[in-house]
CSV table of C-alpha atoms in Angstrom, one decimal:
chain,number,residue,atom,x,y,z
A,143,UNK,CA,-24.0,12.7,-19.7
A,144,UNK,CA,-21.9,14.5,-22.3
A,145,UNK,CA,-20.4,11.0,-23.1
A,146,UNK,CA,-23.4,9.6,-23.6
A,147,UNK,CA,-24.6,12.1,-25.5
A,148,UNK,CA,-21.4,12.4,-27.8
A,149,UNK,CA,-21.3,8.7,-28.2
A,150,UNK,CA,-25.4,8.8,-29.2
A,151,UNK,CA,-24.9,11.6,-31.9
A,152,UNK,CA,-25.0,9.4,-35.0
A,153,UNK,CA,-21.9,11.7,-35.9
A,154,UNK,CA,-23.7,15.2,-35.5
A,155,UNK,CA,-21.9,18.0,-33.2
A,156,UNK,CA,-22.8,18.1,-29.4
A,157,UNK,CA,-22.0,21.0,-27.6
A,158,UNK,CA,-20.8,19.8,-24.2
A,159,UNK,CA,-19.7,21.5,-20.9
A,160,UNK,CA,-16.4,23.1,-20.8
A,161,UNK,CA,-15.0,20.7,-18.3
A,162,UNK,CA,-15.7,18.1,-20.6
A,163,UNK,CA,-14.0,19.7,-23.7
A,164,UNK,CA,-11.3,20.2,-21.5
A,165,UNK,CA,-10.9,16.5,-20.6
A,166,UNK,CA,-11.7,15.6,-24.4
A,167,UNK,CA,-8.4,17.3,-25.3
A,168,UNK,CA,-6.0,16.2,-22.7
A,169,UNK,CA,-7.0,12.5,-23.0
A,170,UNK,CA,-6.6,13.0,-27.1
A,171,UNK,CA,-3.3,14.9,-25.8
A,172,UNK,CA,-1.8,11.3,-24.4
A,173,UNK,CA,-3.6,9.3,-27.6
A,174,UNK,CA,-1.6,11.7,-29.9
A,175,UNK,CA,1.5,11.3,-27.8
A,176,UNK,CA,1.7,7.3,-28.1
A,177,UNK,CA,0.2,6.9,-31.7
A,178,UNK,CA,-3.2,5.5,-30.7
A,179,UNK,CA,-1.6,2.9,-27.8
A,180,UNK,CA,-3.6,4.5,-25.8
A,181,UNK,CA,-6.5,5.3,-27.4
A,182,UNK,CA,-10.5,7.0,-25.9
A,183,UNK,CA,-12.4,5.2,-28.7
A,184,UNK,CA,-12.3,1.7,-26.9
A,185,UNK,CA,-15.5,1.8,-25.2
A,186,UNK,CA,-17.4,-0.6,-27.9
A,187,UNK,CA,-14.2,-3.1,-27.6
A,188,UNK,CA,-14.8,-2.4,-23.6
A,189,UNK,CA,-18.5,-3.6,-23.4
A,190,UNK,CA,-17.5,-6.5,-26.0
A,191,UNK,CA,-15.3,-8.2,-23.4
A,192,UNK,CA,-17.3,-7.3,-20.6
A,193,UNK,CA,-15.7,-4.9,-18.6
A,194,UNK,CA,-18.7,-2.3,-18.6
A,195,UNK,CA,-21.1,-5.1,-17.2
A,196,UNK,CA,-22.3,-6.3,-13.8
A,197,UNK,CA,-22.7,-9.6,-15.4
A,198,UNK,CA,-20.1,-12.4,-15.4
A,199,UNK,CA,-19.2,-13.7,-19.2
A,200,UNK,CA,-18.9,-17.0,-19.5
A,201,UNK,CA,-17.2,-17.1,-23.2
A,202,UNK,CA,-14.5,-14.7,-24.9
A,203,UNK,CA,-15.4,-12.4,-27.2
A,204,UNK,CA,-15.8,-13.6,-31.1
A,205,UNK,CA,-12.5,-12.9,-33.2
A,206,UNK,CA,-14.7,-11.4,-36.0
A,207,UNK,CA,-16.8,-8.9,-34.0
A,208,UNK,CA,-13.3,-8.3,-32.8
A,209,UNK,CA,-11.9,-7.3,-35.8
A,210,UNK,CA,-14.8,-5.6,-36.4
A,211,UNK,CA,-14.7,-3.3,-33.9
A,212,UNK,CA,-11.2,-2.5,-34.3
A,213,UNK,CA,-12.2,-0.9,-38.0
A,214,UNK,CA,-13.8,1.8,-35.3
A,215,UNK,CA,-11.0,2.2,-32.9
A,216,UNK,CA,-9.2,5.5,-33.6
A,217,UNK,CA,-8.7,8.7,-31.4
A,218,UNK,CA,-9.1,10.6,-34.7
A,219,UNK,CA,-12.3,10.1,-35.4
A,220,UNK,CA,-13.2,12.6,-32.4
A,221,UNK,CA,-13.2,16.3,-34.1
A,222,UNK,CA,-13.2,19.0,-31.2
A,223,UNK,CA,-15.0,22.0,-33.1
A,224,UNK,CA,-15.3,25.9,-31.7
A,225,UNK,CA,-17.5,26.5,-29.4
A,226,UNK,CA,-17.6,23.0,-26.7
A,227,UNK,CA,-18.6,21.4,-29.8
A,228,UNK,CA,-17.2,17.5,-30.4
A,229,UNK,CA,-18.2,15.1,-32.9
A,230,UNK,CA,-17.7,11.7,-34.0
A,231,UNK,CA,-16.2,11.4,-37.5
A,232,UNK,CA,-17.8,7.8,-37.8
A,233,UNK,CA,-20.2,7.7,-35.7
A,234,UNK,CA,-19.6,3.8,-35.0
A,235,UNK,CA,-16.3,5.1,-32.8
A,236,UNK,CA,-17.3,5.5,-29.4
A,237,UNK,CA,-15.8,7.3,-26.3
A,238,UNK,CA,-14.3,5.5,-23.2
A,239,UNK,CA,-12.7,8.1,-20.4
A,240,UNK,CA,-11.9,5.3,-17.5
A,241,UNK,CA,-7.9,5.5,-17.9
A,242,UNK,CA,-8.1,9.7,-17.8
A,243,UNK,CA,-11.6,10.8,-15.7
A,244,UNK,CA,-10.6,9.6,-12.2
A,245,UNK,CA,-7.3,11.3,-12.3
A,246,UNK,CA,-9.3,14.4,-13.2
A,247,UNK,CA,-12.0,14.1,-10.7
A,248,UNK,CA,-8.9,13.8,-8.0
A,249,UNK,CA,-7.5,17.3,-8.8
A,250,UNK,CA,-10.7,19.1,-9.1
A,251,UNK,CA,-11.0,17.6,-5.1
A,252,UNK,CA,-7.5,18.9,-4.5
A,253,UNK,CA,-8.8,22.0,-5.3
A,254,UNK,CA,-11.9,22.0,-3.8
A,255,UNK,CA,-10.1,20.9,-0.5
A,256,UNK,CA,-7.9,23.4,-0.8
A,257,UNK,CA,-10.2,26.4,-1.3
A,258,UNK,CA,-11.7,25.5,1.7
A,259,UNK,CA,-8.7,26.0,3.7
A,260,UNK,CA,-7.6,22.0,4.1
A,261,UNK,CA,-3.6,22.0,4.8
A,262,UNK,CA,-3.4,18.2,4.6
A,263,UNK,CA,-5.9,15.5,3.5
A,264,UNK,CA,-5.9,12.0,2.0
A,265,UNK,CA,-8.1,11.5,-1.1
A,266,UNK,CA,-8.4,7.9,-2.3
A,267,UNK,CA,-10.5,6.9,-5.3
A,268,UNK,CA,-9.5,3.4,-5.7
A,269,UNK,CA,-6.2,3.2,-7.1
A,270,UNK,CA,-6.2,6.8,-7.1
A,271,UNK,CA,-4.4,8.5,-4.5
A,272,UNK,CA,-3.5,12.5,-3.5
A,273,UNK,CA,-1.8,13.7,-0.9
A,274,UNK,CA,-2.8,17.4,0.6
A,275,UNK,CA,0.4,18.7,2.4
A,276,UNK,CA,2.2,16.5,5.3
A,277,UNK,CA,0.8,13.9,7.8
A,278,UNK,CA,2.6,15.3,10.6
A,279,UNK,CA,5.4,17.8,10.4
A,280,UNK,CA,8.3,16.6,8.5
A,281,UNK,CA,6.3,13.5,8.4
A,282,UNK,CA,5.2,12.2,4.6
A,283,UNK,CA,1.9,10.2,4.0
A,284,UNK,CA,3.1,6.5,3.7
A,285,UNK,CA,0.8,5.0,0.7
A,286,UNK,CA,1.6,1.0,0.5
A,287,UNK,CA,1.6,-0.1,-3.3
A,288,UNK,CA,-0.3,-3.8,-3.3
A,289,UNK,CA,2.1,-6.8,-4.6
A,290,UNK,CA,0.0,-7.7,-7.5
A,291,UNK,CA,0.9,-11.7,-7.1
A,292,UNK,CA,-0.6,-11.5,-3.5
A,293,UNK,CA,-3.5,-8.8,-3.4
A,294,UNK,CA,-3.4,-8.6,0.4
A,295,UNK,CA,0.2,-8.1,1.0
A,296,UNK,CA,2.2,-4.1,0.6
A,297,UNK,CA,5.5,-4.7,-1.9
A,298,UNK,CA,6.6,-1.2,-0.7
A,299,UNK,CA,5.7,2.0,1.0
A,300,UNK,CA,6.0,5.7,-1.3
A,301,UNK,CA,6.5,8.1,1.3
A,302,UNK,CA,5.0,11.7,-0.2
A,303,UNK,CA,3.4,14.8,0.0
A,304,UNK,CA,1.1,17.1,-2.1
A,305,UNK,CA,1.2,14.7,-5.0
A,306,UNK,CA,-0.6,11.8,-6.4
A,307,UNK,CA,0.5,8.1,-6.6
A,308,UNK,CA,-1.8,6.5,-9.3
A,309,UNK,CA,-2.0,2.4,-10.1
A,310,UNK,CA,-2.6,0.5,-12.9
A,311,UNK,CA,-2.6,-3.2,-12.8
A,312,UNK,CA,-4.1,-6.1,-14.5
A,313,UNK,CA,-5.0,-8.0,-11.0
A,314,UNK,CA,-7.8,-6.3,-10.1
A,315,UNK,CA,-10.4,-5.7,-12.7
A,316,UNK,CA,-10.6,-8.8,-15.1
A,317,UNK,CA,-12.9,-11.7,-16.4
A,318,UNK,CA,-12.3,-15.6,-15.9
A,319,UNK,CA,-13.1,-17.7,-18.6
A,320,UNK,CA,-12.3,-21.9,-18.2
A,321,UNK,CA,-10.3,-20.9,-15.4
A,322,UNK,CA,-8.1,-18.2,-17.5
A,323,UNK,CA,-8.4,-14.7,-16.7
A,324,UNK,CA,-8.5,-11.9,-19.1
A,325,UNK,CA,-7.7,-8.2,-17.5
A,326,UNK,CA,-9.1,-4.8,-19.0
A,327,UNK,CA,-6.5,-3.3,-20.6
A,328,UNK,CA,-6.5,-4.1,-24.1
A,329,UNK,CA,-4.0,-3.8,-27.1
A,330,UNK,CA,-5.5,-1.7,-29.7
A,331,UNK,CA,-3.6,-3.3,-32.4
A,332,UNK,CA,-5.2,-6.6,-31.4
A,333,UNK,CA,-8.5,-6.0,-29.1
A,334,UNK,CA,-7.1,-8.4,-26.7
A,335,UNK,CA,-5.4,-7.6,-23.2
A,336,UNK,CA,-1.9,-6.6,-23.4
A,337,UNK,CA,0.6,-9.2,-23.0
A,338,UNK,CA,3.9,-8.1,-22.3
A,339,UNK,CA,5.2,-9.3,-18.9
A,340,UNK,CA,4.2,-6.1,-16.8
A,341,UNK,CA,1.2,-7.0,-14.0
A,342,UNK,CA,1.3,-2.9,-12.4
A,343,UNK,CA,2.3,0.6,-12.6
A,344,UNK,CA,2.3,3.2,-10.1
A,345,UNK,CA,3.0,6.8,-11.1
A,346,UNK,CA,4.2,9.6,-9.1
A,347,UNK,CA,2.9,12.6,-10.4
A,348,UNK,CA,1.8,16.0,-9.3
A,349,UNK,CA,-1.1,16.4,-11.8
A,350,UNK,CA,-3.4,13.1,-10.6
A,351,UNK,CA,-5.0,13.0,-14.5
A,352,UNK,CA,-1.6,12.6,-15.7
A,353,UNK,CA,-1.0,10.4,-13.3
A,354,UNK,CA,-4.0,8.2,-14.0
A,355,UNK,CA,-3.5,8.7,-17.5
A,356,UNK,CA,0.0,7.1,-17.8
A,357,UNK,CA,0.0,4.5,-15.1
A,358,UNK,CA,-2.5,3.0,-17.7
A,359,UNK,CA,-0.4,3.9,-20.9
A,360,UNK,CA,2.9,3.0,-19.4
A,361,UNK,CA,1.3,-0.2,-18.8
A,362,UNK,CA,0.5,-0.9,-22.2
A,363,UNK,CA,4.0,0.6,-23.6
A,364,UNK,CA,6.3,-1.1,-21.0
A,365,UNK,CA,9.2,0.5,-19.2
A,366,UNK,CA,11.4,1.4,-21.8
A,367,UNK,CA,9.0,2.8,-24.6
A,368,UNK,CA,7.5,5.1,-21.6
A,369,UNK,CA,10.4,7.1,-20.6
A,370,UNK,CA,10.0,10.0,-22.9
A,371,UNK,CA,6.7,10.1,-22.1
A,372,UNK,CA,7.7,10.5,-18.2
A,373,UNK,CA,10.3,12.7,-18.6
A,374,UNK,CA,7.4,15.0,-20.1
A,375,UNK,CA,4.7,15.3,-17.7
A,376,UNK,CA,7.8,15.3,-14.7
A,377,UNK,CA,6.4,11.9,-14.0
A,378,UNK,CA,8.2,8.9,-11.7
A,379,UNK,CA,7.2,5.5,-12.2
A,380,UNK,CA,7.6,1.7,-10.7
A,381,UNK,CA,7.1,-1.4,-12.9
A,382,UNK,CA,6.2,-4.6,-11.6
């Protein structure tokens, strides 16, 4: 993939599809936007803990390799040259689109759907959800948001049309070490998982990338420090 390729590079310049350019620039977009609390260069800190593998872990991470890691964390280590060209400034930084790609993904079906003449439609990518036009007439889609403290049970209903409702959480994707578990979204002042209270966010947006994009980030800022940032992609948002 261009990814891989990107991430493989040993820091030369890969010319990569224009989709992928595209994607490159909106996730660094949101990065920019929260001063690296978000951030795409992750992916190393990702595998560390686990989170990229089928396997179990059975032990945490090492503080050290950590740290280590960290030294290679930084959105601005991706340079976005002329011509679909990216390269890695340190070529120990590596690229991680999961919070951004499914979002993406979601409006290129939108469109797809639509240029085939679909008036209304359900698209669900796991915790990514769009709405084509109206269940019935005057009738919205009802999409239940999960109670993150019991998995099986709906806290509430969003009753919408031709939008996307996107959710982050930190009960869903996680590892368990001596009974503790340790979910995927990680600080990237720390590279541990962010501990501040909040267990899900759901975003109401029209643009599902944005969407997926800051149901993550909002996450990791918390309610307050993520207003601005809804108010600018026209974004609604529930904390939990």
């Amino acid at each position: 993939s261009d990814i891989y390729n990107i991430n493989t590079s040993n820091g030369e310049a890969i010319t990569v599809d224009p989709e992928t350019y595209y994607l490159l620039s909106k996730a660094i977009e949101i990065c920019e936007e929260t001063d690296g609390a978000i951030d795409i260069t992750v992916a190393d800190l990702m595998d560390l803990w686990g989170f990229n593998s089928s396997e179990s872990i059975n032990s945490l991470p090492n503080d050290s390799d950590i740290k280590d890691l960290l030294t290679h964390v930084d959105y601005r280590n991706i340079i976005l040259l002329e011509d679909n060209k990216v390269m890695l400034k340190d070529p120990e930084s590596h690229i991680d689109l999961g919070f951004i790609a499914k979002g993406y993904i979601a409006d290129k079906l939108k469109e797809h759907l639509l240029a085939s003449g679909v008036e209304k439609a359900i698209i669900s990518l796991g915790g990514n959800i769009y709405v084509i036009g109206q269940k019935d007439e005057n009738t919205d889609f009802a999409i239940g948001v999960k109670d993150p403290s019991k998995k099986t049970d709906i806290l509430t209903k969003l009753y919408v049309h031709d939008t996307s409702v996107v959710t982050s959480g930190t009960y869903e994707r996680y590892i368990e070490v001596d009974g503790q578990k340790y979910h995927h979204i990680l600080d990237t002042k720390t590279g541990y998982p962010v501990n501040n209270g909040i267990e899900g966010v759901t975003i109401i947006c029209e643009s599902s990338m944005y969407a997926d994009a800051l149901s993550t980030t909002c996450l990791i800022l918390g309610e307050e420090n993520s207003k601005d940032l809804l108010n600018k992609y026209n974004a609604e948002a529930m904390f939990y």
